[in-house]
């Protein structure tokens, strides 16, 4: 029992250290602090005096003269009245003071008496906090462990009613430019490919068609390897994979990736041998190549259905749809229609007028207007819902893709969503997930792509941090995945943040604090962000084609970045009104905000800081006269050669490419 300290004995006897010290002072025993050690004799005296079974005075003959002065024992009664407070296992001095309702300085004084020099932001162990709380007649108890997010959702994931047949979810997969979107275009009798940059699908879409009374849900995923993550996500939510292979091109690297994703998702594959009408088409050669990767056609003795089609002419498309219905019937796809809806976020974006807009695929249950839901770290209530044709609907069952409004923020493409019984539960789950995702970033020396290789060689940098902003979430995720794959032994590429919308001042501040390069895809920085980037010396790279971003980062990592031209913005003009000129088209009556607009310059049209069009000016006029340039503060008329959709509020950004001297 020797060497026991005052506070340790107090804890053992369930009394305060102050009571022990005061009692010892009554016995003329000097104790300096709570940290003082007690010998065995004093320990015996204190244990007898403060034991719960004996509340009477000490009967030792040596202390008879102090019996009348001995304090009455009230510790048991006092102990029963102690207020119980629940706390976390670790809390700060300030948090403890708030819990106890006392000034933080009083807590610090008590800690000093224990020989602990701490400030109000210092962390306290539970045992130390309990000891301090006892000094103020409080008792601390540990809070019960928080319920896990999945446990909370378990009670929300209800299956009410019987399972009913649902529409199959079909993913169109394959190599770039093999005709995936054109095939889907033929099926649903619309034109999507014409709206994509360069005819290449840059975003993921979900559409539902009805054939012979049976509904089929199609997911159109991009084919380039930069979109591997998006294609993989499509395979994870799909029931049938349509592998499109061009008869005149054969199996390509991205075709092999698509096969692997479909196999990993354990879904049946139907091969659509497209472009059978093209010059050099050889379907048998395609089948031979497929067999080398484990895809054996039925007519070769395998179990994979192969359908020759021509997406342009429509040949074989009906046969392909019949095969989809046949495979779907064999799978016997069912899902509960009633109960809380659950599914996957296919796409998400930020719309200035409507806020957060998410395209989701309902996998089970029924999603209704007014439902509260959580998707990743985002929660909200469904305010409005529309189908793939843009028509407003009130409810969506299994295998139905819908666009929803009402989420508090933009969710990540690929996030699972779950309807909850109350918005409070959704908010709590989202907040917990958000807290887990937060990271603290340290400020270091600024870095740019131009000097990246030199910094790597001098060992000044080991991580290349990127902040990615895009017009839609699917593109942001794809860029993130493809750039992070460029990591090598010398430097690691790390995307610290990805999101949608224009590049804002907060993005510049985050990049500055974390020494990151900003990569923008189809978005632009606003005027405040531009000034902040110049002030903070943050490198902002803007792209319209994802391959260019990948190439630039890859060249920078290898020290091969050799810029020849750089873009120089020379002015901005705001469209104040739109004039319709016969045989010419729409002309934007504009006011030059800053810089100047040159007739020979290239220009882009920005709507909510998102690039709508980029090309050459068709005309530049002051009143009725053609002019070469218009300076800031003057009005002018601006027309484009191949763009007619100018609207009030658009901003025209004029720029020129300046050759860099090497």
XYZ file of C-alpha atoms in Angstrom:
662
model
C 0.000 0.000 0.000
C 3.055 2.256 0.219
C 3.646 4.993 -2.316
C -0.068 5.508 -2.930
C -0.949 9.072 -3.873
C -3.716 11.174 -2.370
C -5.834 11.259 -5.520
C -5.422 7.503 -6.004
C -6.668 6.802 -2.471
C -9.516 9.297 -2.963
C -10.601 7.459 -6.070
C -10.430 4.146 -4.219
C -12.546 5.463 -1.340
C -14.955 7.291 -3.682
C -14.347 10.662 -2.024
C -12.733 13.847 -3.195
C -9.027 14.506 -2.722
C -9.954 17.742 -0.987
C -11.827 15.838 1.752
C -8.771 13.687 2.433
C -6.413 16.657 2.566
C -8.745 18.647 4.841
C -9.062 15.706 7.210
C -5.291 15.241 7.369
C -4.875 18.939 8.133
C -7.229 18.473 11.088
C -4.781 15.826 12.281
C -1.883 18.299 11.837
C -0.522 16.266 8.957
C 0.799 18.536 6.210
C 0.003 17.384 2.664
C 1.256 19.601 -0.173
C -0.973 18.491 -3.058
C -3.170 15.769 -4.563
C 0.012 14.169 -5.926
C 1.583 13.662 -2.482
C 2.299 10.089 -1.395
C 0.956 8.611 1.844
C 2.609 6.099 4.154
C 0.826 2.988 5.395
C -0.190 4.489 8.773
C -1.938 7.467 7.196
C -3.602 5.224 4.657
C -4.997 3.025 7.447
C -6.330 6.072 9.310
C -7.992 7.503 6.206
C -9.495 4.187 5.150
C -11.006 3.742 8.613
C -12.283 7.314 8.771
C -13.808 7.325 5.314
C -14.965 3.719 5.064
C -18.632 3.304 4.209
C -19.238 0.904 7.094
C -17.901 3.223 9.780
C -19.021 6.827 9.785
C -18.147 7.353 13.445
C -15.187 9.225 14.823
C -11.751 7.668 14.876
C -11.293 5.768 18.106
C -7.551 5.840 18.237
C -6.384 6.862 21.730
C -3.651 9.002 20.291
C -6.340 11.321 18.788
C -8.885 11.426 21.672
C -8.345 15.131 22.112
C -9.474 15.763 18.540
C -12.721 13.765 18.700
C -14.964 16.786 19.238
C -13.310 18.615 16.376
C -13.479 15.711 13.921
C -15.796 16.592 10.996
C -19.066 14.767 10.680
C -18.961 12.240 7.834
C -21.320 13.386 5.134
C -19.507 11.922 2.172
C -21.961 9.072 1.630
C -24.928 11.394 1.432
C -22.955 13.800 -0.699
C -21.895 11.006 -3.002
C -25.460 9.915 -3.580
C -26.343 13.434 -4.705
C -23.584 13.727 -7.295
C -24.901 14.610 -10.705
C -24.008 12.117 -13.434
C -22.759 13.466 -16.755
C -21.990 11.370 -19.828
C -18.887 12.274 -21.839
C -16.683 10.884 -24.587
C -13.608 8.851 -23.685
C -11.401 11.782 -24.672
C -12.416 15.426 -24.330
C -10.704 18.785 -24.039
C -10.409 20.957 -20.949
C -12.814 23.473 -22.471
C -15.360 20.738 -23.229
C -15.144 19.440 -19.660
C -15.649 22.953 -18.302
C -18.724 23.336 -20.479
C -20.104 19.987 -19.319
C -19.579 20.879 -15.650
C -20.790 24.447 -16.061
C -17.663 25.969 -14.510
C -15.026 28.350 -15.914
C -12.198 26.653 -17.801
C -9.692 28.495 -15.592
C -11.005 26.592 -12.551
C -10.392 23.297 -14.333
C -6.867 24.422 -15.237
C -6.167 25.314 -11.587
C -7.245 21.848 -10.467
C -4.996 20.294 -13.083
C -2.080 22.411 -11.870
C -2.655 21.060 -8.366
C -2.264 17.601 -9.884
C 0.988 18.692 -11.457
C -0.493 18.878 -14.985
C 0.180 22.078 -16.939
C -2.493 22.076 -19.656
C -4.395 24.727 -21.595
C -8.083 24.712 -22.427
C -7.532 23.006 -25.804
C -5.558 20.094 -24.367
C -7.074 16.599 -24.374
C -7.974 14.874 -21.127
C -8.135 11.146 -20.477
C -11.388 9.901 -18.976
C -9.721 8.997 -15.646
C -8.236 12.473 -15.245
C -11.510 14.127 -16.241
C -13.368 11.972 -13.700
C -10.968 13.054 -10.957
C -11.485 16.730 -11.783
C -15.258 16.300 -11.994
C -15.311 14.793 -8.486
C -13.818 18.023 -7.188
C -16.958 19.788 -8.378
C -19.332 17.077 -7.091
C -19.989 15.534 -10.502
C -19.636 11.957 -11.638
C -18.641 11.166 -15.214
C -19.793 8.200 -17.220
C -18.701 7.154 -20.684
C -21.265 7.617 -23.434
C -22.486 4.478 -25.078
C -20.755 3.749 -28.386
C -22.523 5.452 -31.274
C -24.701 3.330 -33.429
C -22.997 2.541 -36.706
C -24.406 4.064 -39.899
C -25.202 0.626 -41.258
C -27.033 -0.255 -38.027
C -29.155 2.874 -38.388
C -29.907 2.040 -42.004
C -30.690 -1.560 -41.145
C -33.916 -0.454 -39.504
C -34.751 1.702 -42.514
C -34.126 -1.014 -45.112
C -37.593 -2.536 -45.130
C -39.042 -4.966 -47.636
C -42.828 -4.694 -47.461
C -44.935 -6.933 -49.634
C -44.121 -9.613 -52.144
C -41.413 -9.466 -54.773
C -42.606 -8.578 -58.270
C -40.984 -8.780 -61.680
C -38.892 -5.758 -62.595
C -37.327 -4.400 -65.762
C -33.767 -5.528 -66.542
C -30.999 -2.934 -66.260
C -28.845 -3.146 -69.366
C -25.417 -1.539 -69.676
C -23.959 -0.666 -73.064
C -20.203 -1.266 -72.842
C -17.282 -1.365 -75.234
C -14.451 0.554 -76.874
C -14.598 4.228 -77.797
C -16.212 4.971 -81.183
C -17.537 1.426 -81.640
C -21.110 2.730 -81.800
C -22.489 2.304 -78.271
C -24.365 5.597 -78.094
C -25.495 5.299 -81.714
C -26.970 1.883 -80.931
C -28.807 3.234 -77.915
C -29.797 6.212 -80.053
C -31.376 3.846 -82.557
C -33.236 1.987 -79.817
C -34.865 4.998 -78.209
C -35.240 7.024 -81.429
C -33.391 10.130 -80.251
C -30.040 11.745 -80.890
C -27.574 11.821 -78.039
C -24.267 11.347 -79.858
C -24.614 14.627 -81.748
C -24.589 16.528 -78.455
C -21.393 14.966 -77.135
C -17.975 16.582 -77.564
C -16.355 14.962 -80.593
C -19.073 12.299 -80.690
C -17.586 10.675 -77.582
C -19.846 10.110 -74.599
C -18.481 12.189 -71.703
C -21.301 11.602 -69.209
C -23.239 8.570 -68.031
C -26.953 8.478 -68.792
C -29.905 6.267 -67.886
C -32.948 5.755 -70.071
C -35.986 3.469 -70.040
C -37.774 2.131 -73.114
C -40.819 -0.106 -73.522
C -40.851 -2.910 -76.078
C -43.777 -5.290 -76.582
C -45.117 -4.403 -73.146
C -41.780 -5.080 -71.434
C -39.667 -2.237 -70.055
C -35.878 -2.193 -70.367
C -33.599 0.258 -68.568
C -30.430 1.223 -70.435
C -27.255 2.695 -68.982
C -24.938 4.345 -71.482
C -21.363 4.369 -70.172
C -18.373 6.057 -71.818
C -15.936 3.779 -73.587
C -12.525 5.409 -73.159
C -10.218 3.948 -70.541
C -10.284 7.284 -68.696
C -13.811 6.346 -67.682
C -12.934 2.936 -66.282
C -14.424 3.772 -62.899
C -17.717 4.901 -64.441
C -17.893 1.779 -66.555
C -17.184 -0.368 -63.529
C -19.956 1.384 -61.631
C -22.342 0.665 -64.475
C -21.472 -3.033 -64.367
C -22.160 -3.148 -60.635
C -25.765 -1.990 -60.994
C -26.601 -3.834 -64.188
C -28.316 -7.138 -64.938
C -27.189 -7.614 -68.542
C -24.106 -6.231 -70.278
C -24.253 -5.434 -73.982
C -20.713 -5.583 -75.322
C -20.494 -3.524 -78.522
C -17.620 -4.509 -80.825
C -17.072 -2.942 -84.244
C -16.885 -5.591 -86.969
C -14.257 -3.582 -88.831
C -12.101 -2.841 -85.770
C -12.252 -5.914 -83.556
C -11.434 -6.321 -79.890
C -9.584 -3.317 -78.435
C -8.035 -2.652 -74.967
C -11.182 -0.985 -73.659
C -13.231 -3.920 -74.972
C -11.128 -6.239 -72.805
C -11.657 -3.932 -69.807
C -15.410 -4.026 -70.394
C -15.320 -7.845 -70.487
C -13.424 -7.941 -67.186
C -15.852 -5.533 -65.510
C -18.852 -7.547 -66.661
C -17.273 -10.799 -65.484
C -16.379 -9.239 -62.119
C -20.001 -8.157 -61.699
C -21.090 -11.696 -62.616
C -23.613 -10.542 -65.229
C -24.463 -12.245 -68.537
C -22.917 -10.725 -71.649
C -24.629 -10.238 -75.007
C -22.248 -9.265 -77.809
C -23.494 -6.796 -80.399
C -21.184 -7.013 -83.415
C -21.774 -3.515 -84.800
C -20.899 -1.870 -88.131
C -21.508 -5.027 -90.161
C -22.231 -2.741 -93.122
C -18.865 -0.966 -92.881
C -15.984 -1.565 -95.272
C -13.683 -4.306 -94.004
C -16.260 -5.775 -91.592
C -15.340 -9.301 -90.464
C -17.701 -10.650 -87.751
C -15.971 -14.053 -87.676
C -12.653 -12.416 -86.850
C -14.365 -10.582 -83.967
C -15.747 -13.869 -82.631
C -12.301 -15.421 -82.827
C -10.816 -12.542 -80.827
C -13.600 -12.779 -78.241
C -13.002 -16.510 -77.790
C -9.409 -15.716 -76.820
C -10.813 -13.791 -73.835
C -13.263 -16.444 -72.674
C -16.303 -15.180 -74.636
C -17.428 -18.166 -76.746
C -20.338 -17.427 -79.150
C -23.332 -19.792 -79.213
C -22.770 -20.760 -82.832
C -19.250 -21.792 -81.832
C -20.539 -24.054 -79.064
C -20.405 -21.500 -76.268
C -23.064 -19.790 -74.163
C -22.627 -16.145 -75.253
C -25.255 -14.661 -77.557
C -23.756 -12.729 -80.484
C -26.011 -10.528 -82.608
C -24.762 -8.795 -85.797
C -26.195 -5.264 -85.954
C -25.864 -1.994 -87.792
C -26.711 0.870 -85.477
C -26.809 3.346 -88.350
C -29.200 1.357 -90.581
C -31.064 -0.426 -87.768
C -30.242 -3.941 -89.013
C -30.411 -6.579 -86.276
C -31.550 -4.158 -83.541
C -34.906 -5.937 -83.123
C -33.078 -9.269 -82.780
C -30.856 -7.744 -80.100
C -33.874 -6.533 -78.115
C -35.476 -9.969 -78.321
C -32.291 -11.505 -76.918
C -32.345 -8.992 -74.042
C -35.921 -9.968 -73.164
C -35.013 -13.670 -73.427
C -32.021 -13.378 -71.083
C -34.071 -11.249 -68.657
C -36.790 -13.921 -68.503
C -34.182 -16.582 -67.782
C -32.804 -14.493 -64.901
C -36.269 -14.053 -63.353
C -35.509 -10.536 -62.093
C -37.676 -9.486 -59.141
C -37.661 -6.801 -56.461
C -40.003 -5.581 -53.691
C -42.157 -2.737 -54.973
C -43.333 -1.533 -51.577
C -41.099 -0.332 -48.750
C -38.237 2.137 -48.432
C -36.498 2.809 -51.735
C -32.851 1.964 -52.172
C -30.619 2.428 -55.194
C -27.581 4.086 -56.777
C -26.708 7.630 -57.822
C -25.925 7.417 -61.547
C -25.115 11.079 -62.124
C -25.232 14.371 -60.227
C -24.713 18.023 -61.049
C -25.307 21.510 -59.672
C -27.900 23.600 -61.492
C -28.095 27.326 -60.737
C -31.878 27.427 -60.992
C -32.774 24.049 -59.477
C -29.890 23.386 -57.096
C -28.532 19.881 -56.685
C -29.840 17.562 -59.411
C -29.186 13.829 -59.131
C -30.015 11.003 -61.534
C -30.674 7.867 -59.500
C -31.584 4.289 -60.336
C -34.108 2.754 -57.955
C -33.119 -0.861 -57.251
C -35.799 -1.845 -54.701
C -38.853 -0.279 -53.101
C -40.649 2.817 -54.388
C -39.182 6.318 -54.311
C -41.830 8.995 -53.791
C -41.917 12.767 -53.731
C -41.525 13.863 -50.109
C -39.271 10.959 -49.083
C -36.231 11.722 -46.922
C -33.059 10.035 -48.095
C -29.316 9.895 -47.572
C -26.777 9.390 -50.371
C -23.194 9.164 -49.190
C -22.517 12.349 -47.204
C -25.565 14.160 -48.622
C -29.122 14.132 -47.323
C -32.369 15.827 -48.246
C -36.016 15.432 -49.123
C -37.290 14.678 -52.634
C -38.992 17.900 -53.732
C -39.601 16.935 -57.346
C -38.968 13.946 -59.561
C -38.913 13.474 -63.344
C -38.278 10.527 -65.666
C -35.744 10.289 -68.498
C -38.181 12.030 -70.856
C -38.413 15.042 -68.550
C -41.987 14.328 -67.444
C -42.856 14.977 -63.796
C -43.754 11.859 -61.815
C -44.768 11.205 -58.209
C -43.323 7.714 -57.663
C -40.677 5.442 -59.171
C -40.422 1.686 -58.681
C -37.538 -0.768 -59.105
C -35.271 -0.447 -62.194
C -36.550 3.075 -62.872
C -34.053 5.886 -63.551
C -35.287 9.272 -62.314
C -33.941 12.763 -61.802
C -34.580 14.130 -58.299
C -34.380 17.586 -56.729
C -34.093 18.469 -53.056
C -30.702 17.191 -51.883
C -28.667 19.586 -49.768
C -25.509 19.098 -51.824
C -24.226 17.240 -54.878
C -23.715 13.523 -54.093
C -20.910 11.465 -55.566
C -21.768 9.447 -58.662
C -21.882 5.808 -57.579
C -23.084 6.555 -54.030
C -25.812 4.299 -52.692
C -28.959 6.109 -51.592
C -31.416 4.938 -48.951
C -34.799 6.365 -48.003
C -35.178 6.906 -44.245
C -38.273 7.217 -42.100
C -37.287 10.707 -40.919
C -35.073 13.510 -42.203
C -33.381 13.603 -38.786
C -31.976 10.094 -39.320
C -30.766 10.976 -42.823
C -29.067 14.117 -41.497
C -27.363 12.208 -38.679
C -26.002 9.513 -41.012
C -24.780 12.073 -43.550
C -23.041 14.119 -40.845
C -21.267 11.070 -39.430
C -20.004 10.100 -42.861
C -18.884 13.666 -43.522
C -16.923 13.767 -40.269
C -15.113 10.574 -41.223
C -14.122 12.009 -44.607
C -12.584 15.223 -43.292
C -8.843 15.531 -43.641
C -6.412 18.076 -42.296
C -4.064 19.430 -44.911
C -0.700 21.070 -44.294
C 0.496 24.121 -46.149
C 3.656 23.626 -48.151
C 5.528 25.267 -51.001
C 3.416 25.987 -54.093
C 3.799 23.633 -57.041
C 2.947 23.893 -60.752
C 3.084 21.411 -63.598
C 5.874 23.342 -65.288
C 8.354 22.871 -62.437
C 6.975 19.613 -61.087
C 9.728 17.392 -62.508
C 12.475 19.626 -61.113
C 10.916 19.468 -57.662
C 10.615 15.689 -57.878
C 14.298 15.381 -58.855
C 15.359 17.597 -55.957
C 13.196 15.562 -53.557
C 11.160 18.663 -52.661
C 7.894 16.910 -53.452
C 6.639 13.357 -53.079
C 2.915 13.944 -53.530
C 1.181 15.743 -56.399
C -2.120 16.946 -54.967
C -4.971 17.763 -57.322
C -8.283 19.540 -56.827
C -10.699 18.492 -59.568
C -13.790 20.430 -60.666
C -16.054 19.370 -63.544
C -19.460 20.176 -64.955
C -20.947 16.863 -63.795
C -19.984 14.449 -61.033
C -19.394 11.465 -63.314
C -16.669 13.298 -65.220
C -15.046 14.499 -61.985
C -14.896 10.944 -60.685
C -13.511 9.596 -63.953
C -10.775 12.245 -64.082
C -9.893 11.538 -60.469
C -9.560 7.810 -61.059
C -7.545 8.141 -64.260
C -5.133 10.743 -62.849
C -4.522 8.861 -59.604
C -3.538 5.823 -61.696
C -0.548 7.830 -62.959
C 1.207 7.522 -59.577
C 4.688 6.016 -59.739
C 7.524 5.120 -57.389
C 8.797 8.682 -57.150
C 5.587 10.644 -56.766
C 2.038 9.842 -55.788
C -0.875 11.612 -57.497
C -3.566 12.358 -54.937
C -6.938 14.019 -55.572
C -7.693 15.844 -52.328
C -11.119 16.986 -53.524
C -13.428 16.611 -56.507
C -16.698 18.361 -57.137
C -19.015 19.977 -59.664
C -19.612 23.575 -60.640
C -17.453 26.586 -61.370
C -14.039 26.993 -59.757
C -14.667 29.247 -56.752
C -12.530 31.241 -54.358
C -12.926 28.517 -51.730
C -11.408 26.031 -54.200
C -8.422 28.361 -54.660
C -8.029 28.677 -50.895
C -8.154 24.904 -50.433
C -5.613 24.370 -53.208
C -3.356 27.039 -51.727
C -3.525 25.567 -48.239
C -2.835 22.040 -49.466
C -0.335 22.883 -52.230
C -2.597 21.456 -54.921
C -3.036 22.031 -58.651
C -6.581 22.706 -59.828
C -7.815 20.705 -62.815
C -10.991 22.076 -64.378
C -13.059 20.124 -66.931
C -15.687 22.098 -68.848
C -15.786 24.746 -66.097
C -14.124 28.118 -65.589
C -13.050 30.128 -62.538
C -15.137 33.203 -61.756
C -13.523 36.634 -61.593
C -12.925 36.482 -57.846
C -11.347 33.033 -58.159
C -9.039 34.246 -60.945
C -7.716 37.069 -58.789
C -7.309 34.723 -55.850
C -5.371 32.244 -58.019
C -3.003 34.994 -59.135
C -2.577 36.229 -55.570
C -2.012 32.765 -54.087
C 0.021 31.589 -57.122
C -2.196 28.518 -57.577
C -1.755 26.641 -60.868
C -5.168 26.288 -62.562
C -5.357 23.978 -65.597
C -8.529 23.990 -67.709
C -9.496 21.237 -70.148
C -12.343 20.260 -72.438
C -10.988 16.827 -73.354
C -10.048 14.449 -70.557
C -7.222 12.845 -72.534
C -5.379 16.193 -72.568
C -5.493 16.398 -68.773
C -4.141 12.863 -68.447
C -1.382 13.554 -70.966
C -0.301 16.792 -69.261
C -0.038 15.223 -65.818
C 1.748 12.185 -67.214
C 4.269 14.334 -69.086
C 4.832 16.472 -66.001
C 5.572 13.370 -63.934
C 8.079 12.222 -66.532
C 9.635 15.640 -66.975
C 8.478 15.848 -70.606
C 6.105 18.798 -70.290
C 7.031 21.129 -73.144
C 4.391 23.826 -73.458
C 4.389 25.558 -76.814
C 1.322 27.775 -76.460
C -0.547 29.184 -73.527
C -3.954 30.749 -73.398
C -4.211 34.461 -72.634
C -7.639 35.840 -71.744
C -7.973 39.305 -73.239
C -11.487 40.333 -72.211
C -15.011 39.545 -71.091
C -18.354 40.790 -72.365
C -21.775 40.260 -70.807
C -24.782 39.624 -73.043
C -27.424 42.205 -72.073
C -29.942 41.463 -74.826
C -30.336 39.194 -77.873
C -31.161 40.423 -81.385
C -32.599 38.091 -84.005
C -31.200 39.037 -87.410
C -32.817 37.387 -90.471
C -30.492 35.061 -92.427
C -27.786 35.668 -89.816
C -29.120 34.313 -86.535
C -28.939 35.586 -82.979
C -26.582 38.424 -82.134
C -25.647 39.132 -78.531
C -25.985 42.780 -77.603
C -23.089 42.872 -75.174
C -21.252 45.168 -72.772
C -17.484 44.720 -72.475
C -16.796 44.255 -68.775
C -13.013 44.164 -68.818
C -10.118 44.006 -71.274
C -11.194 44.098 -74.894
C -12.891 41.926 -77.494
C -10.917 41.341 -80.700
C -12.578 40.282 -83.943
C -9.662 37.898 -84.591
C -9.788 36.312 -81.136
C -11.237 32.972 -80.214
C -14.044 33.037 -77.675
C -16.119 30.830 -75.447
C -19.636 31.286 -74.109
C -19.989 30.820 -70.356
C -23.337 30.160 -68.738
C -23.091 30.029 -64.932
C -19.308 29.678 -65.461
C -19.827 26.450 -67.400
C -18.523 26.365 -70.980
C -21.468 26.128 -73.379
C -19.618 26.783 -76.633
C -16.086 27.468 -77.780
C -15.137 28.670 -81.237
C -14.413 31.606 -83.521
C -16.272 34.923 -83.601
C -18.480 35.395 -86.639
C -18.980 39.127 -86.311
C -18.114 42.101 -84.093
C -20.023 45.337 -84.586
C -20.339 48.799 -83.073
C -23.778 49.997 -84.079
C -23.882 49.007 -87.798
C -20.151 49.081 -88.428
C -17.807 46.114 -88.383
C -14.902 46.780 -86.018
C -11.649 45.030 -85.173
C -11.861 45.527 -81.414
C -14.096 46.920 -78.670
C -12.597 48.103 -75.388
C -13.987 47.838 -71.851
C -16.922 50.109 -71.080
C -18.368 50.028 -74.603
C -21.296 48.138 -76.075
C -21.102 45.910 -79.123
C -22.842 43.166 -81.061
C -21.211 39.748 -81.055
C -22.089 36.811 -83.271
C -20.606 33.329 -83.651
C -19.998 31.313 -86.802
C -21.488 28.018 -85.638
C -23.420 28.894 -82.475
C -26.850 30.476 -82.245
C -28.031 29.722 -78.698
C -26.947 33.002 -77.080
C -29.000 34.028 -74.045
C -29.175 37.057 -71.792
C -26.744 36.770 -68.886
C -24.175 34.748 -70.848
C -20.571 35.870 -70.541
C -18.368 35.859 -73.648
C -14.706 35.296 -72.838
C -12.267 36.287 -75.589
C -8.804 34.769 -75.594
C -5.809 34.178 -77.800
C -3.066 31.579 -77.831
C 0.371 33.047 -77.150
C 3.478 31.130 -78.099
C 5.809 30.477 -75.191
C 9.490 31.038 -75.762
C 11.406 27.934 -74.703
